[in-house]
PDB file of C-alpha atoms in Angstrom:
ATOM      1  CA  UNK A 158       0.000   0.000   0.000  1.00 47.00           C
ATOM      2  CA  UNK A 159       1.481   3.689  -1.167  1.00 47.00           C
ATOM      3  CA  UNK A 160       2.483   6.218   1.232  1.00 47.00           C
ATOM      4  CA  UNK A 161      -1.188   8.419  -0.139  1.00 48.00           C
ATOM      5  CA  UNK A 162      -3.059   5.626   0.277  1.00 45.00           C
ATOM      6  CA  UNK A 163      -2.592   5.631   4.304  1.00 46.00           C
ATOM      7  CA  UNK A 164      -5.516   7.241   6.306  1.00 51.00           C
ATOM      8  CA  UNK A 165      -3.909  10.809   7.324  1.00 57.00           C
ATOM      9  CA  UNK A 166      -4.346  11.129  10.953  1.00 57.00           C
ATOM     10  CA  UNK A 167      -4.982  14.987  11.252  1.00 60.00           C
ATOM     11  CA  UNK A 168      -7.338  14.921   8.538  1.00 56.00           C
ATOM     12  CA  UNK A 169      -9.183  11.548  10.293  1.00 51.00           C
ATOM     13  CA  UNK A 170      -8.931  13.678  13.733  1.00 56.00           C
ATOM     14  CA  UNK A 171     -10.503  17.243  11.836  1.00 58.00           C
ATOM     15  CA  UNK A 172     -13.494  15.110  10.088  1.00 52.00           C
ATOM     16  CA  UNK A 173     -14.345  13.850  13.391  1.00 54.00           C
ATOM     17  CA  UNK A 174     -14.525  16.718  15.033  1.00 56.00           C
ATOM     18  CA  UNK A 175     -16.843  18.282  12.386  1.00 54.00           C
ATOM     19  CA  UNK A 176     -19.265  15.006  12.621  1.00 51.00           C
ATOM     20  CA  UNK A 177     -18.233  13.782   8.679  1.00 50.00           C
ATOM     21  CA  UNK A 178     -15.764  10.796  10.173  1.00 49.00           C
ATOM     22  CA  UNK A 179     -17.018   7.049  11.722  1.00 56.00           C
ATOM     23  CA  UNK A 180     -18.494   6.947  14.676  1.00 59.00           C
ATOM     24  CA  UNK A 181     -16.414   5.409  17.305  1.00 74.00           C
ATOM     25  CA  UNK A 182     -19.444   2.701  18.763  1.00 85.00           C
ATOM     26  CA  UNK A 183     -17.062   1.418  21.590  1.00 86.00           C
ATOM     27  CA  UNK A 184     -16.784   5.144  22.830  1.00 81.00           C
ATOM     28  CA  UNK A 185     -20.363   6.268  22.540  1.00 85.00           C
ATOM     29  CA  UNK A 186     -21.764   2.421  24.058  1.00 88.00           C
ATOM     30  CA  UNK A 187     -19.081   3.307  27.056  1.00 88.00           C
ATOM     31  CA  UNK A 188     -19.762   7.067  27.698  1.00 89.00           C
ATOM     32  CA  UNK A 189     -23.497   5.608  27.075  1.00 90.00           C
ATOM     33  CA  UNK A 190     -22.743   2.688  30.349  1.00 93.00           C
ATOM     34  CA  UNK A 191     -20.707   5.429  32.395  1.00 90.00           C
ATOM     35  CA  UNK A 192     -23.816   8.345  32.034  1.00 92.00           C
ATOM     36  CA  UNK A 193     -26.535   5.528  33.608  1.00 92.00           C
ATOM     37  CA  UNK A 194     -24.076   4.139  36.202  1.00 92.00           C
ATOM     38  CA  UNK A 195     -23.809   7.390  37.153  1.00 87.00           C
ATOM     39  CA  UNK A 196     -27.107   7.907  37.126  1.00 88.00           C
ATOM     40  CA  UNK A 197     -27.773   5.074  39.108  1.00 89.00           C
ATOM     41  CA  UNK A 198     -25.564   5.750  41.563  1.00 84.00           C
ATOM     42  CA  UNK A 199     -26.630   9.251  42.360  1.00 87.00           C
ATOM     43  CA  UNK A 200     -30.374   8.363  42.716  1.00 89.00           C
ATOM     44  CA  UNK A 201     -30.754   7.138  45.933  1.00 87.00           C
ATOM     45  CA  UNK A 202     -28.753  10.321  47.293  1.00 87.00           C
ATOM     46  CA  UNK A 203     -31.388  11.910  45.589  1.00 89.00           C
ATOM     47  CA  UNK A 204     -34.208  10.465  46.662  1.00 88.00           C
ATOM     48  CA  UNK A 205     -33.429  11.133  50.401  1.00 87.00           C
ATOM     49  CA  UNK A 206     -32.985  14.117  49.668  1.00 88.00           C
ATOM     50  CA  UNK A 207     -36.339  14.665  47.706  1.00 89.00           C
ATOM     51  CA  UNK A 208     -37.949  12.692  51.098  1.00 87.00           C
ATOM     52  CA  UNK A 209     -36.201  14.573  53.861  1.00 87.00           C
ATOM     53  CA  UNK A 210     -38.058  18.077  51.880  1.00 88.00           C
ATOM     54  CA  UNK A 211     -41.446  16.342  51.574  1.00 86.00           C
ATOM     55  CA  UNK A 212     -44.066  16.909  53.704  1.00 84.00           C
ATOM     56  CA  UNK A 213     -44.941  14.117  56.389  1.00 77.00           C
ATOM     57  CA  UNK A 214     -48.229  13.326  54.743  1.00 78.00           C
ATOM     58  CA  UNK A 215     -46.819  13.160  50.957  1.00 77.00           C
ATOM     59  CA  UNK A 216     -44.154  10.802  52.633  1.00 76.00           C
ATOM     60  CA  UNK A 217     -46.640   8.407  54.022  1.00 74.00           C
ATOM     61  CA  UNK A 218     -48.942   8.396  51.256  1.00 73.00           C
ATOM     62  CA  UNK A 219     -46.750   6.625  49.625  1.00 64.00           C
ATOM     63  CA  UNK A 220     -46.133   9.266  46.495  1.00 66.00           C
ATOM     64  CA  UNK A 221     -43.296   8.241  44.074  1.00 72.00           C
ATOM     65  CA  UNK A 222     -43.045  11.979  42.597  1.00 75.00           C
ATOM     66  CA  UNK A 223     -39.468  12.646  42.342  1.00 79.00           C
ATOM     67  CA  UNK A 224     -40.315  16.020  42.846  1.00 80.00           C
ATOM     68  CA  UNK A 225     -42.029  17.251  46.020  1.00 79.00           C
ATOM     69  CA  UNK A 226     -45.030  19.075  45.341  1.00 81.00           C
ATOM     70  CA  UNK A 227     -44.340  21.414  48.264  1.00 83.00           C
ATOM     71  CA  UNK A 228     -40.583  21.804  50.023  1.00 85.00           C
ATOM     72  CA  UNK A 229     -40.457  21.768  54.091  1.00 87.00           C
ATOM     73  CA  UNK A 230     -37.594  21.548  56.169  1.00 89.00           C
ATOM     74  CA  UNK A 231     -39.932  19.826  59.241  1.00 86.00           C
ATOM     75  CA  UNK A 232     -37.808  16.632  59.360  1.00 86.00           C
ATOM     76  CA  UNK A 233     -34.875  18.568  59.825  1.00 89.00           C
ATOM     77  CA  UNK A 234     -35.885  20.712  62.947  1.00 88.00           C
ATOM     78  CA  UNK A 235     -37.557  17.440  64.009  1.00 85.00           C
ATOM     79  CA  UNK A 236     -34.479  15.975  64.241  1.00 86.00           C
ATOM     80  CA  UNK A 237     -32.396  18.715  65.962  1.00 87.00           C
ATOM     81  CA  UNK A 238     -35.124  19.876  68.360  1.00 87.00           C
ATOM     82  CA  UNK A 239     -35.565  15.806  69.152  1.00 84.00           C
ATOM     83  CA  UNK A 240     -32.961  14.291  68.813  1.00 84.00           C
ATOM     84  CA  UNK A 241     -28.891  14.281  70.424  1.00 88.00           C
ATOM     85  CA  UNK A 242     -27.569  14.780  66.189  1.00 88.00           C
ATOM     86  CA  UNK A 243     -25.089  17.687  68.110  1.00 89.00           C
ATOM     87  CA  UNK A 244     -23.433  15.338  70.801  1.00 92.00           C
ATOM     88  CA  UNK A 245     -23.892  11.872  67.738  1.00 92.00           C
ATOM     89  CA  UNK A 246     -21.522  14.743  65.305  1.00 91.00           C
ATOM     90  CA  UNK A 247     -19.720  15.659  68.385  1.00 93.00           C
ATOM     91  CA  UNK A 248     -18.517  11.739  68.939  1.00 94.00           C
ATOM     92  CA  UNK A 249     -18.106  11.269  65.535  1.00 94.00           C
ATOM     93  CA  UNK A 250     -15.478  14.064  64.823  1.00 93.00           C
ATOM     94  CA  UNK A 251     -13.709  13.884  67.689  1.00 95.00           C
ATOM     95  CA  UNK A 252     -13.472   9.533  66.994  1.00 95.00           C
ATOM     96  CA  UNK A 253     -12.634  10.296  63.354  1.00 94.00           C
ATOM     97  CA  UNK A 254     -10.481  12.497  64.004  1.00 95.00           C
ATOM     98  CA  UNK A 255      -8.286  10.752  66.926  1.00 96.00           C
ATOM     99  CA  UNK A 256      -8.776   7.453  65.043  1.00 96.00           C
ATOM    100  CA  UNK A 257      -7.560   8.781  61.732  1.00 95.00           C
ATOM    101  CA  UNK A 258      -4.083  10.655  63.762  1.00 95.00           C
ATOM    102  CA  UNK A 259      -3.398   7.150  65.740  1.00 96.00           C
ATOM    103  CA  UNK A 260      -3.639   5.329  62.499  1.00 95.00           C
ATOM    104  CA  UNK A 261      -1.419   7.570  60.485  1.00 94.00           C
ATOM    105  CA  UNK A 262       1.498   7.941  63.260  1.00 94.00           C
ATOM    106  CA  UNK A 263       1.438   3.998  64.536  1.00 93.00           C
ATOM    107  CA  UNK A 264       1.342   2.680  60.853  1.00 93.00           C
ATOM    108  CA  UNK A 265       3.661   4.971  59.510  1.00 93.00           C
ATOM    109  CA  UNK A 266       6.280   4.138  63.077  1.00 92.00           C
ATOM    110  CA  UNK A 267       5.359   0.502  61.858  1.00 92.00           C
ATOM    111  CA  UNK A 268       6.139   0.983  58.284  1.00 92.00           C
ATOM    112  CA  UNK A 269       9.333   2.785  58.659  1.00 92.00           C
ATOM    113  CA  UNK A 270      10.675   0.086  61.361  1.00 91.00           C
ATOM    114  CA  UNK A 271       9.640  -2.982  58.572  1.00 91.00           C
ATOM    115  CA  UNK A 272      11.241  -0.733  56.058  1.00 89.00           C
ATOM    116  CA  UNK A 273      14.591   0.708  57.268  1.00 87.00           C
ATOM    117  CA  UNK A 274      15.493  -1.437  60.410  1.00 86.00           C
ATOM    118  CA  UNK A 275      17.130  -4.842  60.366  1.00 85.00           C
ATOM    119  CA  UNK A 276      15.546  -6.741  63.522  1.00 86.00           C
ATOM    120  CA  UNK A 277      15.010 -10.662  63.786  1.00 88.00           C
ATOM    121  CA  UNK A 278      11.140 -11.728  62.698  1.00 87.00           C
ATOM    122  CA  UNK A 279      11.509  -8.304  60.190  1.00 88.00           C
ATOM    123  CA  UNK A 280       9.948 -10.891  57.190  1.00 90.00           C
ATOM    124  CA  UNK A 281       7.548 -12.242  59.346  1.00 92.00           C
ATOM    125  CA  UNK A 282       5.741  -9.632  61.151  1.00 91.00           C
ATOM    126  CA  UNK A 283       5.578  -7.883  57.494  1.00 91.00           C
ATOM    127  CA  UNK A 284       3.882 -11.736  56.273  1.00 90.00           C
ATOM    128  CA  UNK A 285       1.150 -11.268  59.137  1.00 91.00           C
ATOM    129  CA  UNK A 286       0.312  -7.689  58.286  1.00 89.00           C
ATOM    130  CA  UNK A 287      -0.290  -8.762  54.864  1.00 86.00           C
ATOM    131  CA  UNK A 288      -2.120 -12.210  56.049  1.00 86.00           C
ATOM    132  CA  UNK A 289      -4.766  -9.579  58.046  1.00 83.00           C
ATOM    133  CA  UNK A 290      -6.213  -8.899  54.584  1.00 74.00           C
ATOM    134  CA  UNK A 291      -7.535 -12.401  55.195  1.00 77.00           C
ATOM    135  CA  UNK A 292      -9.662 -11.439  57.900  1.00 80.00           C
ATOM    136  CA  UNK A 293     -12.587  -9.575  57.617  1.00 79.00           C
ATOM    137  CA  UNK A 294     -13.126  -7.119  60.440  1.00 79.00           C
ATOM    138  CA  UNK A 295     -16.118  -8.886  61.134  1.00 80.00           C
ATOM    139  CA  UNK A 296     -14.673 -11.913  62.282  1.00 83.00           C
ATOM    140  CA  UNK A 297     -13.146 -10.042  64.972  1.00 85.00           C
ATOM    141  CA  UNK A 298     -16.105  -8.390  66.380  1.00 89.00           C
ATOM    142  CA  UNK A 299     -16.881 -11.276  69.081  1.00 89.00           C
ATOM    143  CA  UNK A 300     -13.546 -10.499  69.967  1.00 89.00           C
ATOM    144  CA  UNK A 301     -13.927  -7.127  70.374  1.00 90.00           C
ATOM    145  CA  UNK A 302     -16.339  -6.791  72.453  1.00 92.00           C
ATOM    146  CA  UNK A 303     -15.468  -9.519  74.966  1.00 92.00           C
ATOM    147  CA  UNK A 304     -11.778  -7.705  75.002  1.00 92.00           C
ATOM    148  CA  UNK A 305     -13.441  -4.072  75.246  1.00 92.00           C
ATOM    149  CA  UNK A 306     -16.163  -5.586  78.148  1.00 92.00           C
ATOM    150  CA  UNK A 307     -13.365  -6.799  80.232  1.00 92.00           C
ATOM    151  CA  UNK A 308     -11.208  -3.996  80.151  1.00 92.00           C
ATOM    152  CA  UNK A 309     -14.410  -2.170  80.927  1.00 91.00           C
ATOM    153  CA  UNK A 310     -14.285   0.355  77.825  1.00 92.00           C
ATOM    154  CA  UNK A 311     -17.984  -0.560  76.055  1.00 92.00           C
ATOM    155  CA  UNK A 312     -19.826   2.600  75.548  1.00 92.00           C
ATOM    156  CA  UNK A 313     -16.936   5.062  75.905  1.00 93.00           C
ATOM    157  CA  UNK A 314     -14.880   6.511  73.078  1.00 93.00           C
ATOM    158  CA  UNK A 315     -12.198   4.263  74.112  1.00 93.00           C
ATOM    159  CA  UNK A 316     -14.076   1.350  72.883  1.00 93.00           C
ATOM    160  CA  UNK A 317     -15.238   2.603  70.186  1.00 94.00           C
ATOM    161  CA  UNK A 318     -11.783   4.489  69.021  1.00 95.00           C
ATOM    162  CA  UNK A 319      -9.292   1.134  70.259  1.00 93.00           C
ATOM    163  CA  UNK A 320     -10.452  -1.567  67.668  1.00 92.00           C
ATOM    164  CA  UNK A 321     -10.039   0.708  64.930  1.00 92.00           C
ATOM    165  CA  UNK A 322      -6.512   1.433  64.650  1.00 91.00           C
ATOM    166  CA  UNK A 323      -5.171  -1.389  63.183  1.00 86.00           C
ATOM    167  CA  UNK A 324      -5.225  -1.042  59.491  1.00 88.00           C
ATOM    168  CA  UNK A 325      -2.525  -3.154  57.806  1.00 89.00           C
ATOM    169  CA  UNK A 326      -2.852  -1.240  54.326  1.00 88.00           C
ATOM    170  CA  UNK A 327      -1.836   1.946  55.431  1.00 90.00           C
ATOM    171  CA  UNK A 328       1.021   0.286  56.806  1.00 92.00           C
ATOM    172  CA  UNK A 329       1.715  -1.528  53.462  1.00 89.00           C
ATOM    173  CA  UNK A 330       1.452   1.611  51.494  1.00 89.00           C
ATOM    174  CA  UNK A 331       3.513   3.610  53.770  1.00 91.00           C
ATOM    175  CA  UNK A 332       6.366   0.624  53.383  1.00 91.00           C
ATOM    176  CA  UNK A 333       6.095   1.031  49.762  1.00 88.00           C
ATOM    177  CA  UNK A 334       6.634   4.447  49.960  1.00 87.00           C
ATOM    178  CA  UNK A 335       9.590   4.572  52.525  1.00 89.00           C
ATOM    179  CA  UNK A 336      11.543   1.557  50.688  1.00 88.00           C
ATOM    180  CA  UNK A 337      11.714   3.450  47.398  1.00 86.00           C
ATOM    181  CA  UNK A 338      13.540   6.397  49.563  1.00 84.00           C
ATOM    182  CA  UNK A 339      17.415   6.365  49.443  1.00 84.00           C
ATOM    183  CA  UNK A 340      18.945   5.375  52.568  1.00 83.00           C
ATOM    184  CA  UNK A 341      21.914   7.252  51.908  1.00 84.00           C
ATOM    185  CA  UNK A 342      19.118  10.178  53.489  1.00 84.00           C
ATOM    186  CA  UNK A 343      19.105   8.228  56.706  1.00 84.00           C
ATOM    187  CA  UNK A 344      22.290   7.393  57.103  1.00 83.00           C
ATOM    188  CA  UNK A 345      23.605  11.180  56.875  1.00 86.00           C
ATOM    189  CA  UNK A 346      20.779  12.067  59.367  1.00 86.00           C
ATOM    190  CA  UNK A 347      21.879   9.172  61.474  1.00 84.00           C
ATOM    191  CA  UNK A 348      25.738  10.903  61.166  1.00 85.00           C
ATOM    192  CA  UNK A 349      24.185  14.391  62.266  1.00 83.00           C
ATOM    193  CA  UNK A 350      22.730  12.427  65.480  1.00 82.00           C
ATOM    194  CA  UNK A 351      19.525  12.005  64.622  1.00 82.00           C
ATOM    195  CA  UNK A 352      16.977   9.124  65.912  1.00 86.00           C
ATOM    196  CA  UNK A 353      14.862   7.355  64.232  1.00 86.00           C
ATOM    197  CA  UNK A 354      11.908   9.294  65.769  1.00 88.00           C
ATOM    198  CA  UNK A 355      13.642  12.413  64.134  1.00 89.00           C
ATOM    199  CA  UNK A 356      14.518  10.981  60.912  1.00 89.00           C
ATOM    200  CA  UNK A 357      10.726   9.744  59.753  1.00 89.00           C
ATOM    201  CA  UNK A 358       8.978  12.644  61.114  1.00 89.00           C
ATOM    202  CA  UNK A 359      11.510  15.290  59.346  1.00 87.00           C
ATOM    203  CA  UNK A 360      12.529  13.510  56.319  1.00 87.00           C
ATOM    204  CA  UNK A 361      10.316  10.150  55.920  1.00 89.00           C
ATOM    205  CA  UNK A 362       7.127  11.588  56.505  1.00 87.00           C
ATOM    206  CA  UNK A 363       7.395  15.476  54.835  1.00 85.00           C
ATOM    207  CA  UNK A 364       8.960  13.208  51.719  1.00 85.00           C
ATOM    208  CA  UNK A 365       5.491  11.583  51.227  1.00 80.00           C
ATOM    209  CA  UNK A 366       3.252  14.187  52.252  1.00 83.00           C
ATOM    210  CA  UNK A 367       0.972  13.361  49.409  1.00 81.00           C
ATOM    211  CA  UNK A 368       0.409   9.846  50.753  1.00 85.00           C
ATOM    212  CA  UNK A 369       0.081  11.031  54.121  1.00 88.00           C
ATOM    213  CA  UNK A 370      -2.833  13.392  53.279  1.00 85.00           C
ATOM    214  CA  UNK A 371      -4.650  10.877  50.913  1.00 84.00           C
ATOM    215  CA  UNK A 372      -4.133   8.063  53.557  1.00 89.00           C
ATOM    216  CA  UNK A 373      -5.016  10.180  55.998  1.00 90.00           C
ATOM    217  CA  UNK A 374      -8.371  11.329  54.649  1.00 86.00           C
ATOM    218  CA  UNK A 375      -9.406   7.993  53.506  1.00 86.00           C
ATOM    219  CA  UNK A 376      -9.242   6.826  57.277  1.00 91.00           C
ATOM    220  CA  UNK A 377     -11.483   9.903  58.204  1.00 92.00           C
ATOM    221  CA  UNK A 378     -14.092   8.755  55.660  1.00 89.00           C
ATOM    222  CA  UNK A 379     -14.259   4.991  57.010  1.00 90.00           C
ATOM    223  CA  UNK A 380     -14.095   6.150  60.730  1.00 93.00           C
ATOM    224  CA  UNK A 381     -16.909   8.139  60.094  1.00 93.00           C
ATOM    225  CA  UNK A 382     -18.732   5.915  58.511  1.00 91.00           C
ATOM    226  CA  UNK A 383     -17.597   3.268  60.413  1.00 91.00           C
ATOM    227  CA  UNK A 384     -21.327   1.709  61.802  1.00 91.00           C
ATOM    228  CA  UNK A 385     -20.850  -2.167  62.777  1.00 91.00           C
ATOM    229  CA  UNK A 386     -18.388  -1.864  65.293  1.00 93.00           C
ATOM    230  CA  UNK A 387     -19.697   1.430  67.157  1.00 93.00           C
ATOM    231  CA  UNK A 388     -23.366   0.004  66.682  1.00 92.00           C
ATOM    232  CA  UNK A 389     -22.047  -2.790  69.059  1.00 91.00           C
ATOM    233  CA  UNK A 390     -19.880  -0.215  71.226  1.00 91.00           C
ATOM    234  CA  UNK A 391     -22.336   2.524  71.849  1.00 89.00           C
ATOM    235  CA  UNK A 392     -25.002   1.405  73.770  1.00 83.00           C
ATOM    236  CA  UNK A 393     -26.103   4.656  74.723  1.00 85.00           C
ATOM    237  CA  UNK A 394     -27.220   7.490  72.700  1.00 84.00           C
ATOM    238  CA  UNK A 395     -24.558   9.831  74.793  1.00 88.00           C
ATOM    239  CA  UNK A 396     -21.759   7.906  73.170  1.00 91.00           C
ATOM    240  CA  UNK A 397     -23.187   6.971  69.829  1.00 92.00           C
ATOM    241  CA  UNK A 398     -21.909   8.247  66.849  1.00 93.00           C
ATOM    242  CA  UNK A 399     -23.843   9.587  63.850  1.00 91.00           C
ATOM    243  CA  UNK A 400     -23.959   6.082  61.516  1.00 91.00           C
ATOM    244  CA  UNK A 401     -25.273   4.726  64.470  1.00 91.00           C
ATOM    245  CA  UNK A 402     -27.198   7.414  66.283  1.00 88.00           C
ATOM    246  CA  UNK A 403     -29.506   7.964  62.927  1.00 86.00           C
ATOM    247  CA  UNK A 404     -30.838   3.959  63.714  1.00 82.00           C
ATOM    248  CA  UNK A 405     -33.134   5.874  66.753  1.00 79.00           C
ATOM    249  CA  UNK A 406     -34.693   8.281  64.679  1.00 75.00           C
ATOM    250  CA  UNK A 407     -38.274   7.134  65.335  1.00 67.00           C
ATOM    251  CA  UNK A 408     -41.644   8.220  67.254  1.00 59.00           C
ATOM    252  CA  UNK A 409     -44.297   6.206  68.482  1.00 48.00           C
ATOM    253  CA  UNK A 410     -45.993   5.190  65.164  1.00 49.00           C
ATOM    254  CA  UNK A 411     -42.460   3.503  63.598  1.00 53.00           C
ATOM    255  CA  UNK A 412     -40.209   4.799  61.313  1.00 59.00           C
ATOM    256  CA  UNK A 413     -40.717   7.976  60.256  1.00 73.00           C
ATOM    257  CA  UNK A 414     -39.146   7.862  56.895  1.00 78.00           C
ATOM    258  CA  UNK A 415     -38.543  11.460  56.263  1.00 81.00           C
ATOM    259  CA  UNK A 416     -37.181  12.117  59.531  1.00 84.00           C
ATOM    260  CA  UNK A 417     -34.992   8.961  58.469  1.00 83.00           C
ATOM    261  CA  UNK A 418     -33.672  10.500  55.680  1.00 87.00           C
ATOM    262  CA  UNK A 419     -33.098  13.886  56.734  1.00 88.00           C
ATOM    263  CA  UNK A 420     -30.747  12.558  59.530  1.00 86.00           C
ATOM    264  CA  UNK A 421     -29.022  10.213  56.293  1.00 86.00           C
ATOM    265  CA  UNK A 422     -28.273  13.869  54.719  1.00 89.00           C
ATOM    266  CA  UNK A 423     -26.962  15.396  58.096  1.00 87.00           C
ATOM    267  CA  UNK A 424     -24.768  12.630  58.579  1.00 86.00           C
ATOM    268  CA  UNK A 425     -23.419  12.117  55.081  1.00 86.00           C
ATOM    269  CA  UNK A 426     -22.614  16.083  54.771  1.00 85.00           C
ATOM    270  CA  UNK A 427     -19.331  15.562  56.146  1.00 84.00           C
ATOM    271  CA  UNK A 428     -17.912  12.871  54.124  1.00 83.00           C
ATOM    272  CA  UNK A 429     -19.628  14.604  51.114  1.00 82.00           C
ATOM    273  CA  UNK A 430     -17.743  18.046  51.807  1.00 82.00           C
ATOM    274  CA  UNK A 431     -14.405  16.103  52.584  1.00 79.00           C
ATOM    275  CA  UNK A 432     -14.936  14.358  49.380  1.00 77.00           C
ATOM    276  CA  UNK A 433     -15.313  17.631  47.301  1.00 78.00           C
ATOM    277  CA  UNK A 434     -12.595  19.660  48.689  1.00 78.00           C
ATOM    278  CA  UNK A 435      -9.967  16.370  48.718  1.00 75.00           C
ATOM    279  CA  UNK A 436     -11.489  14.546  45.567  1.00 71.00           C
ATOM    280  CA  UNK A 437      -8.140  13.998  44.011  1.00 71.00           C
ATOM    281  CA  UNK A 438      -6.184  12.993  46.962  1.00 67.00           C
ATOM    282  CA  UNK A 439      -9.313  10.520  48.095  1.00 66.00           C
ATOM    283  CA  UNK A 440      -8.948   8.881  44.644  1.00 67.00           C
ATOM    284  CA  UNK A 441      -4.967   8.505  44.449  1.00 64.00           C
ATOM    285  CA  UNK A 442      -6.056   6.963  48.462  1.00 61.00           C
ATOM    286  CA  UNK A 443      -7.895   4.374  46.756  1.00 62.00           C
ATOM    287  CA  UNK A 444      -5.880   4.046  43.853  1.00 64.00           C
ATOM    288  CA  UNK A 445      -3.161   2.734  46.374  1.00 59.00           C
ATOM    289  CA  UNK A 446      -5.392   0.552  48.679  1.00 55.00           C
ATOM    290  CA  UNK A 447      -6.381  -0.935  45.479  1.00 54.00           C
ATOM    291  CA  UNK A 448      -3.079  -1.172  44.140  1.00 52.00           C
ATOM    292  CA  UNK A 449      -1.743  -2.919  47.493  1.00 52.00           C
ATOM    293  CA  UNK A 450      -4.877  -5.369  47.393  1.00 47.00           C
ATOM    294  CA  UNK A 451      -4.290  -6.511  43.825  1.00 48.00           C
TER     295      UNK A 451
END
């Protein structure tokens, strides 16, 4: 075949974009997937959001408008005038937030000693951490609770914060991380008379900052959204956290769906703002988790 005969590629490129070239069928059947998954995945957002600004009586008549005819904010003054949503937010945050620092400084201590130390049992400490992946938090819980009910720490942040700090992938990741640094960097620090304690927090650590903050804010998210564990912590609505605390929005006649879903908004505005603000670094966070788990 000549040299003319060959498609030209800007000429290929300028008919498409002027509509006179082939349609690409694999693009427009995948953009065509991605638009309804989408779609599908946003809907039920929307639709407590759509109940929570309904009126109780359009709620329980059982209307499938997706668009109220009439916008109230009832269910949410309901559920701040009757319900503890300030002191459920208040445990949350401050549980997030001291779960999410533990996490971050133990399995990045962890990672660094697996990484840059040489101490007997090095390989096989770093064989269980990666063997935890094997065991579902769930299989745990029994043991959880029995541990947390002897030690006397059920219904107290304590309990809820103490079986949450082990998370062997951000130890993983942070290994990763700290073995592809030069240790010619530690051993100069180590000549200036530096510890270890000084050497990961002021070279380690500020020489991943990136995976610090995305590690970091994925461990926010699944603290606060964390519901199994402190559903079986929190036995009282003083210590409950929001997941949790949202499961005792009812009155005497049941479930009172659009209080229900007005206290699903309140308690999902968090993650959603995080999410926003951080998208990118939440993404590269599970980009890594992923990339450690395959």
């Amino acid at each position: 075949m000549s040299a003319e005969a060959l498609p030209n590629r800007e000429a290929i490129a300028a008919a498409r974009s002027r509509g006179d070239g082939p349609i690409d069928i694999i693009g427009l059947v995948l953009t065509v997937i991605t638009i309804l998954v989408a779609l599908g995945s946003f809907f039920p957002i929307y639709w407590a959001i759509i109940t929570s600004i309904k009126p109780d009586g359009e709620v329980i008549s059982g209307s499938n408008s997706l668009i109220p005819n009439r916008v109230v904010f009832d269910s949410y003054i309901h559920i701040w005038n009757n319900t503890n949503i300030g002191i459920w937010y208040i445990n949350s945050m401050v549980t997030s937030l001291i779960i999410t620092a533990l996490v971050i400084v133990s399995s990045a201590g962890c990672a660094y000693a697996l990484s840059q130390l040489d101490f007997p049992g090095r390989r096989v400490i770093y064989v269980l951490i990666l063997a935890c992946f094997m065991v579902p938090m769930q299989a745990l819980i029994v043991n959880h609770f029995v541990l947390m009910a002897q030690f006397k720490l059920l219904n107290t942040w304590a309990g809820i914060i103490l079986p949450q700090l082990i998370v062997p992938v951000v130890i993983i990741v942070y290994k990763q991380f700290f073995d592809s640094v030069p240790k010619e960097f530690r051993e100069a620090a180590q000549m200036d008379s530096a510890g270890h304690l000084k050497i990961l927090f002021r070279i380690y650590l500020p020489m991943n900052w990136g995976v610090t903050a995305s590690l970091a804010i994925i461990t926010f998210i699944g603290a606060w959204n964390s519901f199994l564990w402190p559903f079986l912590a929190a036995t009282g609505e003083a210590t409950m956290t929001v997941p949790v605390g949202i499961t005792q929005v009812k009155d005497a006649y049941g479930i009172i769906y659009g209080k229900l879903m007005a206290s699903a908004v309140v308690a999902g505005l968090p993650v959603a703002v995080v999410y926003l603000i951080f998208q990118r670094r939440v993404t590269q966070a599970i980009m890594l988790s992923a990339g450690v788990k395959g």
